[in-house]
Coordinates of C-alpha atoms in Angstrom, one line a residue:
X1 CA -39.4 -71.8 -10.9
X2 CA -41.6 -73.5 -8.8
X3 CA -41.1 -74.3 -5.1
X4 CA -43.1 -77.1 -3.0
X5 CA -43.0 -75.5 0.4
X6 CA -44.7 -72.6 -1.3
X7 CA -48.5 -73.0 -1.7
X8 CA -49.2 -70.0 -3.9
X9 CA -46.4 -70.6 -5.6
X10 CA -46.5 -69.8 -9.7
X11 CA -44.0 -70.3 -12.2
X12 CA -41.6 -67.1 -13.3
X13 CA -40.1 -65.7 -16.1
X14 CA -37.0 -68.1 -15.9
X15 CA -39.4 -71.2 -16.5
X16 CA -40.2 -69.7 -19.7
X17 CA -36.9 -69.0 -20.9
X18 CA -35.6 -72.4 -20.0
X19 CA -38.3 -73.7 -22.5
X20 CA -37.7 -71.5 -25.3
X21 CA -34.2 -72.5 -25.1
X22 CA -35.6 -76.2 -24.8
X23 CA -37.4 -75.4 -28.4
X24 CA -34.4 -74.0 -29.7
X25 CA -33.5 -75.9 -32.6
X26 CA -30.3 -74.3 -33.0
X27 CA -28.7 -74.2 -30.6
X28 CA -25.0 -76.3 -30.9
X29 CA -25.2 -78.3 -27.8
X30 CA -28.4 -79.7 -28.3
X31 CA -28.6 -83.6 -27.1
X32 CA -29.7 -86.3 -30.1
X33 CA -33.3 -87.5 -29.6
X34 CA -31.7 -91.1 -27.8
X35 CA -34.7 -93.5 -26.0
X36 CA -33.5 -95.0 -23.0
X37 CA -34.9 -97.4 -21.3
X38 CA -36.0 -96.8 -17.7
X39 CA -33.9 -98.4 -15.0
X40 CA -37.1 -100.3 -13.7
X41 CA -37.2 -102.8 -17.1
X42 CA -33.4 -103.1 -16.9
X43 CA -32.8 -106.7 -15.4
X44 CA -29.0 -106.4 -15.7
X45 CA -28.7 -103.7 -12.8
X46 CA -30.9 -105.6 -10.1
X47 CA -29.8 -109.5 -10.5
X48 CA -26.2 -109.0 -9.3
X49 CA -23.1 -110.9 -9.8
X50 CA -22.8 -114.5 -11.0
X51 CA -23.5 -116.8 -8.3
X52 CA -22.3 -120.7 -9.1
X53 CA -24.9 -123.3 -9.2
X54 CA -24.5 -125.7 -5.6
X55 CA -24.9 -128.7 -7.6
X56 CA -21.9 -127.8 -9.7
X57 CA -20.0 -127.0 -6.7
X58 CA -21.0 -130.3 -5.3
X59 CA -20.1 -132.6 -8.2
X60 CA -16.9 -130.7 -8.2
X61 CA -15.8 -131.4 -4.8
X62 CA -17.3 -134.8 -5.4
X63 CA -14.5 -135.7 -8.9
X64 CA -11.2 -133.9 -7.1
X65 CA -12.2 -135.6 -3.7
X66 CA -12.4 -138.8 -5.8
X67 CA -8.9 -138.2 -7.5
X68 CA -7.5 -137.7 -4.0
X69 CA -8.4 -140.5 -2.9
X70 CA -7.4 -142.9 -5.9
X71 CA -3.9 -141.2 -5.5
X72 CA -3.4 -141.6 -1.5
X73 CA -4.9 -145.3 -2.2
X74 CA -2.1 -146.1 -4.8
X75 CA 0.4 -144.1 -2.3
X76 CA -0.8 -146.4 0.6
X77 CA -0.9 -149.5 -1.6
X78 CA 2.6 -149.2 -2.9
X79 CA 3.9 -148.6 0.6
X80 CA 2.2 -151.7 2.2
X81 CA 3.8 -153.5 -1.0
X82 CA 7.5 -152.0 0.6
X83 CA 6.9 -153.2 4.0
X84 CA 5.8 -157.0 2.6
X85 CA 8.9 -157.0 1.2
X86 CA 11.2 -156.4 3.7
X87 CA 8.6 -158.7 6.3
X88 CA 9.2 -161.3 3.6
X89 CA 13.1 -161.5 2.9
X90 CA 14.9 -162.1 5.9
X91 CA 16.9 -161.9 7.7
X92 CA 17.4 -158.3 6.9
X93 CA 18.3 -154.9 8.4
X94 CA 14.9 -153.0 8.0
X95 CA 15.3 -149.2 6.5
X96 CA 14.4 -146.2 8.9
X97 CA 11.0 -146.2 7.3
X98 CA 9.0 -144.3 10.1
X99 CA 7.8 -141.7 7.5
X100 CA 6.5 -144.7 5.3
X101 CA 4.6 -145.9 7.9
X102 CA 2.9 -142.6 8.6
X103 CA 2.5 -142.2 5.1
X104 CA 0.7 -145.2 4.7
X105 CA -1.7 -144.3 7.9
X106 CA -2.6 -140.7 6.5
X107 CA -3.2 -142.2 2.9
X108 CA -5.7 -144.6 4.5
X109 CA -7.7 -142.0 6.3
X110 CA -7.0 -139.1 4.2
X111 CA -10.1 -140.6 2.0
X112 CA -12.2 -141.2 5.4
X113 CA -11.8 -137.6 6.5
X114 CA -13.2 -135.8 3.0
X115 CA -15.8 -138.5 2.1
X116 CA -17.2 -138.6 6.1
X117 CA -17.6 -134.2 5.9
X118 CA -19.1 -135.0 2.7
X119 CA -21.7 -138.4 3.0
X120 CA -21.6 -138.9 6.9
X121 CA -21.7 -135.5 9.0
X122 CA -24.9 -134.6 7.0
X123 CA -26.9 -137.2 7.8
X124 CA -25.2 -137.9 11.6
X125 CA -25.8 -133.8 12.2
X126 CA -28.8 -132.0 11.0
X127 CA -29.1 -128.4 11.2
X128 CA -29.5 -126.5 14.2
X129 CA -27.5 -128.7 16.7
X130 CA -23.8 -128.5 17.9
X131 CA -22.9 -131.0 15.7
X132 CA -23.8 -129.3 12.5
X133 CA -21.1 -127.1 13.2
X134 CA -19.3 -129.8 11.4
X135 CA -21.0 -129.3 8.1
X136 CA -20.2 -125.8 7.3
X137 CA -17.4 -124.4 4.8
X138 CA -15.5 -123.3 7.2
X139 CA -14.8 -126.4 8.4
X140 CA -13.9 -128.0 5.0
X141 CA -12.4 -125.2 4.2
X142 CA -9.9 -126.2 7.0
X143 CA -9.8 -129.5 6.0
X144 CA -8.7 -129.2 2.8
X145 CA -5.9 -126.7 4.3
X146 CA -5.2 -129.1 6.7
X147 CA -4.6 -131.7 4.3
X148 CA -2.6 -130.2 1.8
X149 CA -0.2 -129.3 4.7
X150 CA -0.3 -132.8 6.1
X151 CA 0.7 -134.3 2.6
X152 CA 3.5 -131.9 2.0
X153 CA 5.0 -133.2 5.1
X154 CA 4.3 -136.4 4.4
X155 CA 5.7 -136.6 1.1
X156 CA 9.0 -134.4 1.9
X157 CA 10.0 -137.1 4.8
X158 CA 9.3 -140.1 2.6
X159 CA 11.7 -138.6 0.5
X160 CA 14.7 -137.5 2.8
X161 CA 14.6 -141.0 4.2
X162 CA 13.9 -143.5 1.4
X163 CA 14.5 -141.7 -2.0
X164 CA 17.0 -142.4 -4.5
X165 CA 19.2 -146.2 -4.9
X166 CA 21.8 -144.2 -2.3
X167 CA 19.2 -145.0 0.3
X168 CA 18.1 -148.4 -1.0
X169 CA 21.4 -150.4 0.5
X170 CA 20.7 -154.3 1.4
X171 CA 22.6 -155.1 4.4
X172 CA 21.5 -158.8 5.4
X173 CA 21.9 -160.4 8.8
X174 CA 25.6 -162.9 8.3
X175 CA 26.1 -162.1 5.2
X176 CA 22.5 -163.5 4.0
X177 CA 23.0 -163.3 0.1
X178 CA 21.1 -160.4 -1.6
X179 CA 17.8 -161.4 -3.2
X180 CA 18.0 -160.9 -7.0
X181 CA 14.4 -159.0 -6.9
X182 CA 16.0 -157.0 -4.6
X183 CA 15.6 -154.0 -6.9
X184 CA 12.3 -154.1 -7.3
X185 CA 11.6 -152.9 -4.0
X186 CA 13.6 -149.8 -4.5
X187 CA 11.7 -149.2 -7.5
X188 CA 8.7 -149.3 -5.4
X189 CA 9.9 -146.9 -2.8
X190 CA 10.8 -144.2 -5.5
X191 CA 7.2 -145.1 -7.1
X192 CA 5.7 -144.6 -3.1
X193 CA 7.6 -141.0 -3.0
X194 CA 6.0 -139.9 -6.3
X195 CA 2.8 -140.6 -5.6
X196 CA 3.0 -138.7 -2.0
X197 CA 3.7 -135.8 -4.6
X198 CA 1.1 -136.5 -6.9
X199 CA -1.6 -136.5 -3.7
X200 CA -0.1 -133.3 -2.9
X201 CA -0.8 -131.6 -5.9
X202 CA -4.0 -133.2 -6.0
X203 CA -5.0 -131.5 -2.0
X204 CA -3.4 -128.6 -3.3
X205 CA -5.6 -128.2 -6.6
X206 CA -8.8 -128.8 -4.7
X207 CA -8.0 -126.7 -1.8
X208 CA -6.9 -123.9 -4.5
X209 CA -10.3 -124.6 -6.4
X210 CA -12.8 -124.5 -3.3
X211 CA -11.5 -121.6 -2.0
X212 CA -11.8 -119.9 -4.9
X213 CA -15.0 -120.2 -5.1
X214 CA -15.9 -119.3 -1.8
X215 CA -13.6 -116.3 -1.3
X216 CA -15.8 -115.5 -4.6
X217 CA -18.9 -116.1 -2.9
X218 CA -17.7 -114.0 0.0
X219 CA -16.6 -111.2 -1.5
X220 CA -19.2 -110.5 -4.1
X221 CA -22.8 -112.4 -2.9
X222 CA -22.9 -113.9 0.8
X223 CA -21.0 -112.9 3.7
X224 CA -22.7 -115.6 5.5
X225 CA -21.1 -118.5 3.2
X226 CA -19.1 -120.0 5.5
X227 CA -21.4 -120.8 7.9
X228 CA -23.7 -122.8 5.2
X229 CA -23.7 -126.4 4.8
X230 CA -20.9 -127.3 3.0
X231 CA -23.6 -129.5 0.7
X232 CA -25.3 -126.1 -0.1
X233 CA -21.9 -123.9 -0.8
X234 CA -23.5 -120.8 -2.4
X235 CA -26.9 -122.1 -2.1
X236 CA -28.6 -119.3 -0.8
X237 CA -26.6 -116.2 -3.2
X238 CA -27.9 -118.8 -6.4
X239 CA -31.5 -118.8 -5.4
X240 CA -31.5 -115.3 -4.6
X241 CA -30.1 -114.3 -8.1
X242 CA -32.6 -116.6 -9.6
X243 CA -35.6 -115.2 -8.0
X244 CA -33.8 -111.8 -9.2
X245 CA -33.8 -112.9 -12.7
X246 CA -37.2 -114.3 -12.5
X247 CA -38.7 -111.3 -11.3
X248 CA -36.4 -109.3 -14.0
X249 CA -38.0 -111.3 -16.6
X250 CA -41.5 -110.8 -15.6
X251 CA -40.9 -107.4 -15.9
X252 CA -39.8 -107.6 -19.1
X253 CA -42.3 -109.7 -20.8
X254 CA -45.4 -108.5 -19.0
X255 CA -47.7 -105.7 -21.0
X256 CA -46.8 -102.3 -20.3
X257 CA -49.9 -100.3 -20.1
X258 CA -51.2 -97.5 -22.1
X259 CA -49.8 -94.2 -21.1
X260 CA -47.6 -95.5 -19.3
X261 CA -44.1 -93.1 -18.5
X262 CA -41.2 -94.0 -20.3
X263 CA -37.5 -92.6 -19.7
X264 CA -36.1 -90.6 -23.1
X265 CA -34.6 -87.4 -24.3
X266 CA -37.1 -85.2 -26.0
X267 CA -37.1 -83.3 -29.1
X268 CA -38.0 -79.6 -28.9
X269 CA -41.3 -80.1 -30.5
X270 CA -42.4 -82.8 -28.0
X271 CA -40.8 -80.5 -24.8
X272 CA -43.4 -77.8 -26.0
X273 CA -46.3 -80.3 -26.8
X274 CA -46.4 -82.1 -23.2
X275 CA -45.1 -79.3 -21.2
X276 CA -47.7 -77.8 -18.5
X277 CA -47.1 -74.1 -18.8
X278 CA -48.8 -71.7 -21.1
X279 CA -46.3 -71.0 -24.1
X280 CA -46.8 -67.9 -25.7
X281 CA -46.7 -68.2 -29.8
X282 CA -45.0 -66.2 -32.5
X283 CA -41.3 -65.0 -31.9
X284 CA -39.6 -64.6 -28.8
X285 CA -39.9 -61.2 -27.0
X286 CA -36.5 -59.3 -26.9
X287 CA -37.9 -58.4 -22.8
X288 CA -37.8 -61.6 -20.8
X289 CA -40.2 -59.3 -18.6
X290 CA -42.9 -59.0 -21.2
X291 CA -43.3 -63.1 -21.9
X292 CA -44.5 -63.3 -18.4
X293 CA -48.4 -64.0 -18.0
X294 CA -50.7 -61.1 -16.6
X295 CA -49.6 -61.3 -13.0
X296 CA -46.8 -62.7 -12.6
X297 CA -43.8 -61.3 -10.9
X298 CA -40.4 -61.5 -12.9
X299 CA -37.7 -63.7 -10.7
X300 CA -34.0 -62.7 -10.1
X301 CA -32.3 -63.0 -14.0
X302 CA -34.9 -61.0 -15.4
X303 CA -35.1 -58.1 -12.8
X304 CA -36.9 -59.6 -9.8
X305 CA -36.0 -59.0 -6.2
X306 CA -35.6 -61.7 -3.2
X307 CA -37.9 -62.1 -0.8
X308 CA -36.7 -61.9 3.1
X309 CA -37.9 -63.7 6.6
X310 CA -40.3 -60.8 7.0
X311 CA -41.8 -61.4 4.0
X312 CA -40.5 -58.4 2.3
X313 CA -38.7 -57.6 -0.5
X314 CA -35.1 -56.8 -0.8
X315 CA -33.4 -56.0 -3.7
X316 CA -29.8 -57.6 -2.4
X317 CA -30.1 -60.5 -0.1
X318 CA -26.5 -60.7 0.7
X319 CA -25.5 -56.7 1.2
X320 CA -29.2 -56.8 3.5
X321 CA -27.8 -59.4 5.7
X322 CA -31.5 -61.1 4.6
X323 CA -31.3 -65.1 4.3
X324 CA -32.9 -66.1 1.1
X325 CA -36.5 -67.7 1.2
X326 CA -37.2 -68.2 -2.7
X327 CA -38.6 -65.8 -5.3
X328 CA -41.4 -63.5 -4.5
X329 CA -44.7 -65.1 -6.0
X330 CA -47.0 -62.5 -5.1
X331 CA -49.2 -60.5 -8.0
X332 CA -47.5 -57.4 -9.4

């Protein structure tokens, strides 16, 4: 056994018996000659997690922020078709329709809101400024929280106050007659109520989808995601893991040079080939105190003694109160 703090230090009797028993080719547990490769070549431990591509975070946000908006255009469209109706056919008792007309407001600007954090801000708000504290995730992360809550509400007093033909009554100023089309517009109010549904869904699938992918990002590549632009969601993890694979593959197609190490189990025959100390030949010595070289001492397991502070020699460390300081290495 060798020790680095020791300058003289030479290698004992136990180094010798931990390579005969390396060049046993008996012995039961002995491990299969496996090559492994060394953990430097190995790209798969040094690239990390999958990290989403921005574009394909962008064009996301880009279709279900398009769907969104188709579906609180239709919702507005359909309500502005309810309150023609009843502007039109008088004179008539108008319905309590406050929650349609705040329906209709929201579905105009609900579009306004998502499209202006994603076109608008970016360009009104570069980076570095108090405005640009508009363009980070955690701002449309709110958003689309604040949205989806929004619509719920929306959509739930639309229809407690106008669902259903128990709420569609006509009652006309002196007995005005009843249109004949007057069904129609209570087929539009229960069409006005399903589509404040659908856009709920709609802010509730997008909110569910983009923060995903950034509790994702959070959690396994940037702690610093929400305050990137919310253009560049997981910009930064993507390029680093690319730069990780890139480097990764370099390593593995560039030339390894000659003699260069490589990590592997050896056989016995290879152990006693490359190993640095002197081997003796020929069988095994019964005495593990006779395989040693001419002057060497023997360490503990085959008869050696401890060496103390003092730089003597004591034959128990322990029962001497003597704290231990390595083998003696010192000619016999």
């Amino acid at each position: 056994m060798v020790f680095p703090f020791s300058k003289k230090a030479r290698p004992t009797g136990d180094d010798e018996k931990a390579q005969l028993y390396e060049r046993d080719a008996t012995r039961p547990d002995r491990p299969s000659n496996l090559v492994k490769r060394s953990s430097a070549t190995s790209p798969g431990q040094h690239v990390g997690s999958f990290a989403p591509n921005p574009a394909f975070i962008r064009a996301l946000r880009f279709l279900l922020y398009s769907l969104t908006s188709m579906s609180a255009y239709a919702s507005a469209g359909v309500g502005l078709a309810v309150v023609h109706y009843y502007n039109t056919h008088g004179p008539v008792i108008k319905p309590s329709w406050g929650s349609l007309i705040a329906m209709i407001a929201i579905a105009l600007g609900t579009p306004s809101v998502m499209f202006g954090l994603y076109f608008v801000t970016p360009r009104l708000f570069r980076h570095g400024g108090v405005g640009a504290l508009l363009n980070q995730t955690r701002l449309e992360l709110l958003m689309l929280f604040s949205l989806s809550g929004t619509w719920i509400s929306v959509a739930l007093a639309v229809a407690c106050d106008l669902r259903g033909r128990s709420n569609c009554i006509w009652d006309g100023y002196y007995h005005y007659p009843k249109p004949s089309d007057f069904d129609d517009v209570c087929n539009l109010i229960n069409v006005s109520v399903a589509l404040s549904y659908t856009t709920f869904g709609l802010c509730a699938l997008q909110m569910a989808l983009i923060w995903t992918i950034a509790v994702y990002i959070l959690l396994f590549l940037d702690q610093e995601v929400l305050t990137e632009p919310t253009n560049d969601m997981g910009g930064r993890a993507y390029r680093a893991r690319l730069q990780a694979l890139t480097r990764a593959h370099a390593v593995e197609s560039a030339p390894k040079p000659a003699g260069s190490p490589v990590m592997y189990q050896a056989s016995g025959s290879q152990v006693a080939s490359s190993s640095r100390l002197p081997v003796p030949s020929g069988p095994a010595p019964t005495n593990a105190t006779s395989r040693l070289p001419a002057g060497f001492a023997p360490g503990p397991m085959a008869g050696g003694r401890y060496r103390d502070e003092e730089g003597g020699q004591a034959d128990d460390a322990v029962a001497n109160g003597s704290a231990y300081y390595g083998y003696d290495t010192n000619r016999v």
